[in-house]
């Protein structure tokens, strides 16, 4: 039986995620070089209607059997293991997202395929897949070569462009019975972000505050600037931990990954756990009193100044410019 490359599609409330298209784009590239077929996998019959968006793949497998609409890691791993008995694959790409976090290790244990986590880049050199993985929150990048290009690879969200993975072509689809298996974990409920709060991942302009803002009483300075710029306020973890802003505003490793057009970092040192959530922004301007603050290494422009002094001046200037038209 001819083996292939599998991309495990991820959907949330009936919508395929960008990570799915990122995996399809890079998967298509590898499949072409290695001359292997590329298959997308949809979990559960309920998601079958999404197959027509997966035209970058040669074909789509819809897995039917277990309860897969909002599945747990062991239910997904069990279904993919059963699928592999019918449709063998050399390389399996899975999303490195919260929903799929536990899938890689379980699947690796079941199939005895090597598992590579936090993959940020994937290249083929001399017919060998070279994976670049981000470890220790970005402090180490490791290049990994998979023996015989065989393995499970968790793709870090935002590492590739989703555009090459989108296609208007309608792929052939096949429903595959993967059986039911008792799993130890059951899905209870999906916890939504606080109602009414802004979604910082959708904002073009973000004004981010760090510990340098010094007190909750100074937050209004950032809010006024955000209003003048037509954006929203977000923050580093210490600001959230103090309860000054809700968790939905946190940027970074344990918060949101944002890619706005403009990211203003105010009094943020630039720890790797923070920068991994914002360094994809189109334009980063940082203000910090410490000229050696690491945030300047990922910034396009830097201002060495006290944020408490510069913030009211910036807001005032923007308001004046608006009045002048
Ligand atoms: C597992 C793990 C997960 C984490 N996840 C996240 C995460 O998701 N997001 C996140 O942000 N962090 C996260 N962290 C924490 C991270 O390591 C840093 O501690 C945090 O990002 C530091 O926040 P900060 O830059 O606001 O504070 P600090 O590091 O204290 O920096 C404050 C900065 O403000 C500057 N400053 C002070 N006063 C002024 C002033 N008046 N004007 C201008 N500049 C001033 C200082 O020079 C300094 O550079 C995580 C840590 C761990 C271990």
mmCIF file of C-alpha atoms and ligand atoms in Angstrom:
data_model
loop_
_atom_site.group_PDB
_atom_site.id
_atom_site.type_symbol
_atom_site.label_atom_id
_atom_site.label_comp_id
_atom_site.label_asym_id
_atom_site.label_seq_id
_atom_site.Cartn_x
_atom_site.Cartn_y
_atom_site.Cartn_z
ATOM 1 C CA UNK A 1 0.000 0.000 0.000
ATOM 2 C CA UNK A 2 1.382 3.444 -0.929
ATOM 3 C CA UNK A 3 2.071 5.599 2.115
ATOM 4 C CA UNK A 4 1.355 9.314 2.277
ATOM 5 C CA UNK A 5 1.477 12.461 4.347
ATOM 6 C CA UNK A 6 -1.462 13.152 6.669
ATOM 7 C CA UNK A 7 -2.577 16.603 7.794
ATOM 8 C CA UNK A 8 -4.979 16.419 10.734
ATOM 9 C CA UNK A 9 -7.435 19.277 10.192
ATOM 10 C CA UNK A 10 -8.573 21.301 13.178
ATOM 11 C CA UNK A 11 -11.995 22.937 13.428
ATOM 12 C CA UNK A 12 -13.607 25.031 16.091
ATOM 13 C CA UNK A 13 -17.378 25.531 16.043
ATOM 14 C CA UNK A 14 -17.644 24.484 12.421
ATOM 15 C CA UNK A 15 -14.753 26.618 11.136
ATOM 16 C CA UNK A 16 -11.374 25.297 10.022
ATOM 17 C CA UNK A 17 -8.526 27.032 11.835
ATOM 18 C CA UNK A 18 -5.668 28.900 10.128
ATOM 19 C CA UNK A 19 -3.230 26.283 11.470
ATOM 20 C CA UNK A 20 -5.006 23.708 9.288
ATOM 21 C CA UNK A 21 -4.198 25.756 6.173
ATOM 22 C CA UNK A 22 -0.630 26.390 7.371
ATOM 23 C CA UNK A 23 -0.139 22.592 7.630
ATOM 24 C CA UNK A 24 -1.741 22.003 4.229
ATOM 25 C CA UNK A 25 0.542 24.585 2.587
ATOM 26 C CA UNK A 26 3.785 23.187 3.989
ATOM 27 C CA UNK A 27 2.455 19.626 3.620
ATOM 28 C CA UNK A 28 1.843 20.233 -0.095
ATOM 29 C CA UNK A 29 5.429 21.457 -0.491
ATOM 30 C CA UNK A 30 6.917 18.372 1.190
ATOM 31 C CA UNK A 31 4.566 15.986 -0.611
ATOM 32 C CA UNK A 32 5.683 17.393 -3.971
ATOM 33 C CA UNK A 33 9.394 17.002 -3.178
ATOM 34 C CA UNK A 34 9.037 13.524 -1.651
ATOM 35 C CA UNK A 35 6.566 12.472 -4.366
ATOM 36 C CA UNK A 36 4.002 11.296 -1.826
ATOM 37 C CA UNK A 37 0.231 11.851 -1.771
ATOM 38 C CA UNK A 38 -1.090 14.416 0.722
ATOM 39 C CA UNK A 39 -4.281 13.581 2.642
ATOM 40 C CA UNK A 40 -6.270 15.783 5.002
ATOM 41 C CA UNK A 41 -8.132 14.144 7.886
ATOM 42 C CA UNK A 42 -11.420 15.446 9.289
ATOM 43 C CA UNK A 43 -12.397 14.191 12.722
ATOM 44 C CA UNK A 44 -16.029 13.136 13.013
ATOM 45 C CA UNK A 45 -18.891 12.941 10.526
ATOM 46 C CA UNK A 46 -20.196 16.290 11.815
ATOM 47 C CA UNK A 47 -17.226 18.062 10.235
ATOM 48 C CA UNK A 48 -17.567 16.260 6.857
ATOM 49 C CA UNK A 49 -19.120 19.313 5.171
ATOM 50 C CA UNK A 50 -15.785 21.146 5.579
ATOM 51 C CA UNK A 51 -13.998 18.816 3.132
ATOM 52 C CA UNK A 52 -14.484 21.136 0.143
ATOM 53 C CA UNK A 53 -12.140 23.697 1.757
ATOM 54 C CA UNK A 54 -9.300 21.183 1.891
ATOM 55 C CA UNK A 55 -8.530 21.148 -1.835
ATOM 56 C CA UNK A 56 -4.775 21.591 -1.284
ATOM 57 C CA UNK A 57 -4.797 17.897 -0.293
ATOM 58 C CA UNK A 58 -5.060 15.103 -2.866
ATOM 59 C CA UNK A 59 -7.926 13.612 -0.894
ATOM 60 C CA UNK A 60 -9.793 13.939 2.401
ATOM 61 C CA UNK A 61 -10.531 11.185 4.920
ATOM 62 C CA UNK A 62 -13.511 11.737 7.216
ATOM 63 C CA UNK A 63 -13.146 9.604 10.327
ATOM 64 C CA UNK A 64 -16.341 8.102 11.595
ATOM 65 C CA UNK A 65 -16.749 6.100 14.764
ATOM 66 C CA UNK A 66 -15.697 7.624 18.035
ATOM 67 C CA UNK A 67 -17.184 10.807 19.412
ATOM 68 C CA UNK A 68 -14.912 13.196 17.539
ATOM 69 C CA UNK A 69 -16.791 16.488 17.315
ATOM 70 C CA UNK A 70 -15.055 17.914 20.407
ATOM 71 C CA UNK A 71 -12.673 15.066 21.055
ATOM 72 C CA UNK A 72 -10.122 14.428 23.772
ATOM 73 C CA UNK A 73 -6.465 13.714 22.992
ATOM 74 C CA UNK A 74 -6.754 9.968 23.558
ATOM 75 C CA UNK A 75 -9.906 9.725 21.379
ATOM 76 C CA UNK A 76 -8.092 11.505 18.525
ATOM 77 C CA UNK A 77 -4.948 9.371 18.967
ATOM 78 C CA UNK A 78 -7.045 6.161 18.987
ATOM 79 C CA UNK A 79 -8.860 7.162 15.770
ATOM 80 C CA UNK A 80 -5.671 8.126 13.931
ATOM 81 C CA UNK A 81 -3.986 4.873 15.020
ATOM 82 C CA UNK A 82 -6.924 2.932 13.552
ATOM 83 C CA UNK A 83 -6.807 5.031 10.386
ATOM 84 C CA UNK A 84 -3.096 4.222 9.934
ATOM 85 C CA UNK A 85 -3.940 0.498 9.818
ATOM 86 C CA UNK A 86 -6.049 1.221 6.731
ATOM 87 C CA UNK A 87 -4.145 4.165 5.249
ATOM 88 C CA UNK A 88 -0.448 4.019 6.204
ATOM 89 C CA UNK A 89 1.398 7.344 6.456
ATOM 90 C CA UNK A 90 5.047 8.281 6.766
ATOM 91 C CA UNK A 91 4.596 11.788 8.074
ATOM 92 C CA UNK A 92 1.706 13.102 10.177
ATOM 93 C CA UNK A 93 1.263 16.849 10.720
ATOM 94 C CA UNK A 94 -0.816 17.871 13.743
ATOM 95 C CA UNK A 95 -1.648 21.367 15.030
ATOM 96 C CA UNK A 96 0.438 22.552 17.994
ATOM 97 C CA UNK A 97 -2.649 24.091 19.598
ATOM 98 C CA UNK A 98 -4.368 23.636 22.955
ATOM 99 C CA UNK A 99 -6.940 21.252 21.468
ATOM 100 C CA UNK A 100 -4.226 18.958 20.105
ATOM 101 C CA UNK A 101 -1.634 19.452 22.866
ATOM 102 C CA UNK A 102 -1.830 15.886 24.217
ATOM 103 C CA UNK A 103 -2.278 14.072 20.903
ATOM 104 C CA UNK A 104 1.363 13.818 19.741
ATOM 105 C CA UNK A 105 2.822 11.916 22.712
ATOM 106 C CA UNK A 106 -0.109 9.456 22.918
ATOM 107 C CA UNK A 107 -0.066 8.834 19.162
ATOM 108 C CA UNK A 108 3.696 8.367 19.244
ATOM 109 C CA UNK A 109 3.365 5.809 22.056
ATOM 110 C CA UNK A 110 0.665 3.901 20.182
ATOM 111 C CA UNK A 111 2.351 3.881 16.760
ATOM 112 C CA UNK A 112 6.023 3.896 17.828
ATOM 113 C CA UNK A 113 6.593 6.762 15.380
ATOM 114 C CA UNK A 114 8.988 9.501 16.569
ATOM 115 C CA UNK A 115 7.277 12.693 17.772
ATOM 116 C CA UNK A 116 8.662 16.196 17.190
ATOM 117 C CA UNK A 117 7.031 19.081 19.060
ATOM 118 C CA UNK A 118 7.063 22.893 18.569
ATOM 119 C CA UNK A 119 8.065 22.722 14.875
ATOM 120 C CA UNK A 120 8.534 26.249 13.452
ATOM 121 C CA UNK A 121 10.192 25.420 10.144
ATOM 122 C CA UNK A 122 10.339 22.444 7.842
ATOM 123 C CA UNK A 123 12.660 22.042 4.895
ATOM 124 C CA UNK A 124 13.626 19.238 2.598
ATOM 125 C CA UNK A 125 17.348 18.852 1.945
ATOM 126 C CA UNK A 126 18.580 15.944 -0.189
ATOM 127 C CA UNK A 127 15.203 14.218 0.223
ATOM 128 C CA UNK A 128 15.389 14.499 4.039
ATOM 129 C CA UNK A 129 12.921 16.524 6.109
ATOM 130 C CA UNK A 130 14.751 18.926 8.442
ATOM 131 C CA UNK A 131 12.536 20.255 11.216
ATOM 132 C CA UNK A 132 13.428 23.336 13.249
ATOM 133 C CA UNK A 133 11.924 23.234 16.731
ATOM 134 C CA UNK A 134 11.628 25.996 19.250
ATOM 135 C CA UNK A 135 12.544 24.810 22.729
ATOM 136 C CA UNK A 136 12.588 26.444 26.184
ATOM 137 C CA UNK A 137 10.316 29.303 25.125
ATOM 138 C CA UNK A 138 12.552 30.320 22.221
ATOM 139 C CA UNK A 139 15.930 30.114 23.992
ATOM 140 C CA UNK A 140 17.020 27.130 21.865
ATOM 141 C CA UNK A 141 16.286 26.191 18.251
ATOM 142 C CA UNK A 142 17.025 22.562 17.369
ATOM 143 C CA UNK A 143 17.322 21.118 13.863
ATOM 144 C CA UNK A 144 15.969 17.575 13.755
ATOM 145 C CA UNK A 145 16.242 14.975 11.016
ATOM 146 C CA UNK A 146 13.651 12.185 11.079
ATOM 147 C CA UNK A 147 14.910 8.715 10.164
ATOM 148 C CA UNK A 148 13.391 7.821 6.756
ATOM 149 C CA UNK A 149 11.235 10.977 7.020
ATOM 150 C CA UNK A 150 8.910 9.035 9.311
ATOM 151 C CA UNK A 151 7.287 10.767 12.260
ATOM 152 C CA UNK A 152 4.591 12.864 13.892
ATOM 153 C CA UNK A 153 5.209 16.610 13.754
ATOM 154 C CA UNK A 154 3.355 19.197 15.815
ATOM 155 C CA UNK A 155 3.304 22.511 13.914
ATOM 156 C CA UNK A 156 3.605 25.653 16.014
ATOM 157 C CA UNK A 157 0.670 27.981 15.067
ATOM 158 C CA UNK A 158 1.680 31.005 13.016
ATOM 159 C CA UNK A 159 4.923 29.453 11.721
ATOM 160 C CA UNK A 160 3.825 29.245 8.069
ATOM 161 C CA UNK A 161 1.578 31.297 5.833
ATOM 162 C CA UNK A 162 -1.929 29.771 5.588
ATOM 163 C CA UNK A 163 -2.451 31.140 2.041
ATOM 164 C CA UNK A 164 -0.686 28.334 0.082
ATOM 165 C CA UNK A 165 -2.937 25.854 1.941
ATOM 166 C CA UNK A 166 -6.143 27.412 0.622
ATOM 167 C CA UNK A 167 -7.460 26.107 -2.684
ATOM 168 C CA UNK A 168 -10.659 26.358 -4.676
ATOM 169 C CA UNK A 169 -10.262 22.769 -5.900
ATOM 170 C CA UNK A 170 -12.806 20.290 -4.507
ATOM 171 C CA UNK A 171 -10.929 17.159 -3.339
ATOM 172 C CA UNK A 172 -12.261 13.593 -3.371
ATOM 173 C CA UNK A 173 -13.568 12.533 0.038
ATOM 174 C CA UNK A 174 -13.741 9.118 1.699
ATOM 175 C CA UNK A 175 -15.470 8.237 4.980
ATOM 176 C CA UNK A 176 -13.483 5.759 7.037
ATOM 177 C CA UNK A 177 -14.872 3.754 9.937
ATOM 178 C CA UNK A 178 -12.322 3.883 12.765
ATOM 179 C CA UNK A 179 -14.350 2.216 15.514
ATOM 180 C CA UNK A 180 -15.120 3.264 19.042
ATOM 181 C CA UNK A 181 -12.725 2.953 21.922
ATOM 182 C CA UNK A 182 -13.198 3.561 25.638
ATOM 183 C CA UNK A 183 -11.198 6.627 26.605
ATOM 184 C CA UNK A 184 -10.264 7.697 30.123
ATOM 185 C CA UNK A 185 -10.976 11.400 29.572
ATOM 186 C CA UNK A 186 -14.325 12.900 28.561
ATOM 187 C CA UNK A 187 -15.022 16.353 27.191
ATOM 188 C CA UNK A 188 -17.241 18.329 29.578
ATOM 189 C CA UNK A 189 -17.551 21.891 28.353
ATOM 190 C CA UNK A 190 -15.870 24.603 26.352
ATOM 191 C CA UNK A 191 -15.030 27.677 28.426
ATOM 192 C CA UNK A 192 -15.587 30.852 26.416
ATOM 193 C CA UNK A 193 -13.532 34.042 26.935
ATOM 194 C CA UNK A 194 -15.245 36.642 29.104
ATOM 195 C CA UNK A 195 -18.313 37.947 27.262
ATOM 196 C CA UNK A 196 -18.081 41.447 25.875
ATOM 197 C CA UNK A 197 -14.291 41.614 26.013
ATOM 198 C CA UNK A 198 -12.305 42.458 22.870
ATOM 199 C CA UNK A 199 -10.566 39.712 20.944
ATOM 200 C CA UNK A 200 -6.964 40.961 20.863
ATOM 201 C CA UNK A 201 -6.032 38.521 18.066
ATOM 202 C CA UNK A 202 -8.371 40.444 15.722
ATOM 203 C CA UNK A 203 -7.059 43.971 16.438
ATOM 204 C CA UNK A 204 -4.942 45.949 13.956
ATOM 205 C CA UNK A 205 -3.475 48.124 16.699
ATOM 206 C CA UNK A 206 -2.446 46.915 20.153
ATOM 207 C CA UNK A 207 -1.117 49.023 22.986
ATOM 208 C CA UNK A 208 0.625 46.540 25.286
ATOM 209 C CA UNK A 209 1.522 47.395 28.861
ATOM 210 C CA UNK A 210 4.067 45.682 31.080
ATOM 211 C CA UNK A 211 5.241 46.026 34.646
ATOM 212 C CA UNK A 212 6.772 49.368 33.652
ATOM 213 C CA UNK A 213 3.276 50.919 33.808
ATOM 214 C CA UNK A 214 3.775 50.541 37.558
ATOM 215 C CA UNK A 215 0.217 50.739 38.847
ATOM 216 C CA UNK A 216 -3.364 50.020 37.844
ATOM 217 C CA UNK A 217 -4.062 53.740 38.260
ATOM 218 C CA UNK A 218 -1.808 54.416 35.232
ATOM 219 C CA UNK A 219 -3.671 52.014 32.916
ATOM 220 C CA UNK A 220 -5.982 54.791 31.723
ATOM 221 C CA UNK A 221 -2.949 56.376 29.979
ATOM 222 C CA UNK A 222 -2.631 53.269 27.759
ATOM 223 C CA UNK A 223 -6.398 53.088 27.244
ATOM 224 C CA UNK A 224 -6.528 56.709 26.093
ATOM 225 C CA UNK A 225 -3.701 56.097 23.614
ATOM 226 C CA UNK A 226 -5.412 52.919 22.344
ATOM 227 C CA UNK A 227 -8.657 54.863 21.806
ATOM 228 C CA UNK A 228 -6.799 57.616 19.929
ATOM 229 C CA UNK A 229 -5.203 54.949 17.691
ATOM 230 C CA UNK A 230 -8.431 52.956 17.247
ATOM 231 C CA UNK A 231 -6.945 49.884 18.948
ATOM 232 C CA UNK A 232 -7.099 47.927 22.202
ATOM 233 C CA UNK A 233 -4.981 47.464 25.304
ATOM 234 C CA UNK A 234 -3.268 44.158 26.050
ATOM 235 C CA UNK A 235 -0.552 43.217 28.524
ATOM 236 C CA UNK A 236 2.323 41.078 29.691
ATOM 237 C CA UNK A 237 1.690 38.385 32.262
ATOM 238 C CA UNK A 238 2.581 40.282 35.466
ATOM 239 C CA UNK A 239 -0.104 42.881 34.651
ATOM 240 C CA UNK A 240 -2.684 40.110 34.194
ATOM 241 C CA UNK A 241 -1.493 38.216 37.279
ATOM 242 C CA UNK A 242 -2.124 41.335 39.371
ATOM 243 C CA UNK A 243 -5.716 41.356 38.085
ATOM 244 C CA UNK A 244 -5.383 44.747 36.375
ATOM 245 C CA UNK A 245 -6.722 43.323 33.066
ATOM 246 C CA UNK A 246 -8.598 40.079 32.238
ATOM 247 C CA UNK A 247 -6.710 36.947 31.111
ATOM 248 C CA UNK A 248 -8.136 37.363 27.589
ATOM 249 C CA UNK A 249 -5.757 40.388 27.198
ATOM 250 C CA UNK A 250 -2.545 38.441 27.928
ATOM 251 C CA UNK A 251 0.014 38.161 25.119
ATOM 252 C CA UNK A 252 2.609 35.403 25.068
ATOM 253 C CA UNK A 253 3.341 31.770 25.698
ATOM 254 C CA UNK A 254 0.465 31.273 28.143
ATOM 255 C CA UNK A 255 -1.704 33.942 26.529
ATOM 256 C CA UNK A 256 -2.596 34.908 22.971
ATOM 257 C CA UNK A 257 -0.453 34.980 19.843
ATOM 258 C CA UNK A 258 -1.115 38.309 18.117
ATOM 259 C CA UNK A 259 -0.060 39.698 14.746
ATOM 260 C CA UNK A 260 -1.401 43.253 14.583
ATOM 261 C CA UNK A 261 -0.284 45.899 12.106
ATOM 262 C CA UNK A 262 1.091 47.946 15.034
ATOM 263 C CA UNK A 263 2.241 46.665 18.441
ATOM 264 C CA UNK A 264 3.274 49.309 20.965
ATOM 265 C CA UNK A 265 5.188 47.689 23.838
ATOM 266 C CA UNK A 266 5.165 49.981 26.865
ATOM 267 C CA UNK A 267 7.397 49.102 29.818
ATOM 268 C CA UNK A 268 7.779 45.474 28.706
ATOM 269 C CA UNK A 269 11.226 43.891 29.137
ATOM 270 C CA UNK A 270 10.874 41.401 26.259
ATOM 271 C CA UNK A 271 11.124 38.008 27.986
ATOM 272 C CA UNK A 272 10.985 35.110 25.458
ATOM 273 C CA UNK A 273 7.634 34.015 26.925
ATOM 274 C CA UNK A 274 6.222 37.423 25.950
ATOM 275 C CA UNK A 275 7.938 37.934 22.590
ATOM 276 C CA UNK A 276 6.808 34.551 21.268
ATOM 277 C CA UNK A 277 3.285 35.950 21.326
ATOM 278 C CA UNK A 278 3.959 39.236 19.495
ATOM 279 C CA UNK A 279 7.091 39.105 17.365
ATOM 280 C CA UNK A 280 4.992 38.385 14.271
ATOM 281 C CA UNK A 281 3.485 41.921 14.430
ATOM 282 C CA UNK A 282 4.063 43.989 11.286
ATOM 283 C CA UNK A 283 5.441 47.010 13.153
ATOM 284 C CA UNK A 284 6.751 46.903 16.726
ATOM 285 C CA UNK A 285 7.539 50.123 18.605
ATOM 286 C CA UNK A 286 8.855 49.790 22.146
ATOM 287 C CA UNK A 287 9.244 52.300 24.923
ATOM 288 C CA UNK A 288 11.482 51.345 27.841
ATOM 289 C CA UNK A 289 13.768 53.197 30.246
ATOM 290 C CA UNK A 290 16.400 50.453 29.983
ATOM 291 C CA UNK A 291 18.417 50.781 26.721
ATOM 292 C CA UNK A 292 19.490 47.134 27.086
ATOM 293 C CA UNK A 293 15.933 45.762 27.408
ATOM 294 C CA UNK A 294 15.639 42.657 25.148
ATOM 295 C CA UNK A 295 12.356 43.985 23.718
ATOM 296 C CA UNK A 296 14.461 46.326 21.554
ATOM 297 C CA UNK A 297 15.950 43.244 19.798
ATOM 298 C CA UNK A 298 12.544 42.384 18.295
ATOM 299 C CA UNK A 299 11.427 46.015 17.735
ATOM 300 C CA UNK A 300 11.482 48.021 14.516
ATOM 301 C CA UNK A 301 11.687 51.279 16.486
ATOM 302 C CA UNK A 302 12.686 51.880 20.096
ATOM 303 C CA UNK A 303 12.284 54.849 22.420
ATOM 304 C CA UNK A 304 14.353 55.012 25.602
ATOM 305 C CA UNK A 305 11.950 57.016 27.770
ATOM 306 C CA UNK A 306 9.662 56.878 30.785
ATOM 307 C CA UNK A 307 6.258 55.606 29.558
ATOM 308 C CA UNK A 308 4.436 57.657 32.158
ATOM 309 C CA UNK A 309 5.902 60.839 30.674
ATOM 310 C CA UNK A 310 5.609 59.948 26.982
ATOM 311 C CA UNK A 311 2.103 58.398 26.974
ATOM 312 C CA UNK A 312 0.065 61.588 27.646
ATOM 313 C CA UNK A 313 2.206 63.493 25.113
ATOM 314 C CA UNK A 314 1.602 60.854 22.410
ATOM 315 C CA UNK A 315 -2.152 60.794 23.013
ATOM 316 C CA UNK A 316 -2.326 64.592 22.975
ATOM 317 C CA UNK A 317 -0.369 64.763 19.711
ATOM 318 C CA UNK A 318 -2.660 62.187 18.045
ATOM 319 C CA UNK A 319 -5.764 64.083 19.156
ATOM 320 C CA UNK A 320 -4.330 67.370 17.826
ATOM 321 C CA UNK A 321 -3.515 65.758 14.478
ATOM 322 C CA UNK A 322 -7.082 64.412 14.226
ATOM 323 C CA UNK A 323 -8.525 67.873 14.903
ATOM 324 C CA UNK A 324 -6.255 69.348 12.199
ATOM 325 C CA UNK A 325 -7.610 66.616 9.883
HETATM 326 C C1 LIG B 1 5.876 29.079 31.784
HETATM 327 C C2 LIG B 1 5.853 30.572 31.685
HETATM 328 C C3 LIG B 1 4.912 31.159 30.884
HETATM 329 C C4 LIG B 1 4.896 32.558 30.739
HETATM 330 N N1 LIG B 1 3.977 33.112 29.915
HETATM 331 C C5 LIG B 1 3.989 34.442 29.723
HETATM 332 C C6 LIG B 1 3.098 35.060 28.804
HETATM 333 O O1 LIG B 1 2.247 34.422 28.186
HETATM 334 N N2 LIG B 1 3.196 36.403 28.625
HETATM 335 C C7 LIG B 1 4.110 37.171 29.283
HETATM 336 O O2 LIG B 1 4.136 38.396 29.076
HETATM 337 N N3 LIG B 1 4.940 36.613 30.168
HETATM 338 C C8 LIG B 1 4.907 35.279 30.416
HETATM 339 N N4 LIG B 1 5.756 34.736 31.329
HETATM 340 C C9 LIG B 1 6.547 35.650 32.196
HETATM 341 C C10 LIG B 1 7.812 36.177 31.527
HETATM 342 O O3 LIG B 1 8.875 35.283 31.765
HETATM 343 C C11 LIG B 1 8.205 37.548 32.108
HETATM 344 O O4 LIG B 1 8.337 37.431 33.503
HETATM 345 C C12 LIG B 1 7.198 38.649 31.793
HETATM 346 O O5 LIG B 1 6.923 38.694 30.420
HETATM 347 C C13 LIG B 1 7.776 40.003 32.229
HETATM 348 O O6 LIG B 1 6.797 40.982 32.071
HETATM 349 P P1 LIG B 1 7.180 42.518 31.938
HETATM 350 O O7 LIG B 1 8.065 42.685 30.758
HETATM 351 O O8 LIG B 1 5.919 43.288 31.997
HETATM 352 O O9 LIG B 1 7.958 42.800 33.312
HETATM 353 P P2 LIG B 1 9.490 43.011 33.611
HETATM 354 O O10 LIG B 1 10.300 41.901 33.079
HETATM 355 O O11 LIG B 1 9.584 43.313 35.065
HETATM 356 O O12 LIG B 1 9.866 44.312 32.757
HETATM 357 C C14 LIG B 1 9.415 45.593 33.026
HETATM 358 C C15 LIG B 1 10.141 46.520 32.057
HETATM 359 O O13 LIG B 1 9.635 47.818 32.222
HETATM 360 C C16 LIG B 1 10.698 48.738 32.126
HETATM 361 N N5 LIG B 1 10.277 49.941 32.857
HETATM 362 C C17 LIG B 1 10.120 50.109 34.200
HETATM 363 N N6 LIG B 1 9.636 51.330 34.463
HETATM 364 C C18 LIG B 1 9.469 51.936 33.248
HETATM 365 C C19 LIG B 1 8.986 53.220 32.869
HETATM 366 N N7 LIG B 1 8.528 54.114 33.767
HETATM 367 N N8 LIG B 1 8.960 53.519 31.545
HETATM 368 C C20 LIG B 1 9.387 52.640 30.602
HETATM 369 N N9 LIG B 1 9.861 51.430 30.930
HETATM 370 C C21 LIG B 1 9.875 51.069 32.234
HETATM 371 C C22 LIG B 1 11.873 48.026 32.739
HETATM 372 O O14 LIG B 1 13.102 48.562 32.239
HETATM 373 C C23 LIG B 1 11.640 46.597 32.284
HETATM 374 O O15 LIG B 1 12.323 46.344 31.066
HETATM 375 C C24 LIG B 1 5.800 33.356 31.478
HETATM 376 C C25 LIG B 1 6.755 32.742 32.292
HETATM 377 C C26 LIG B 1 6.781 31.369 32.399
HETATM 378 C C27 LIG B 1 7.818 30.741 33.287
#
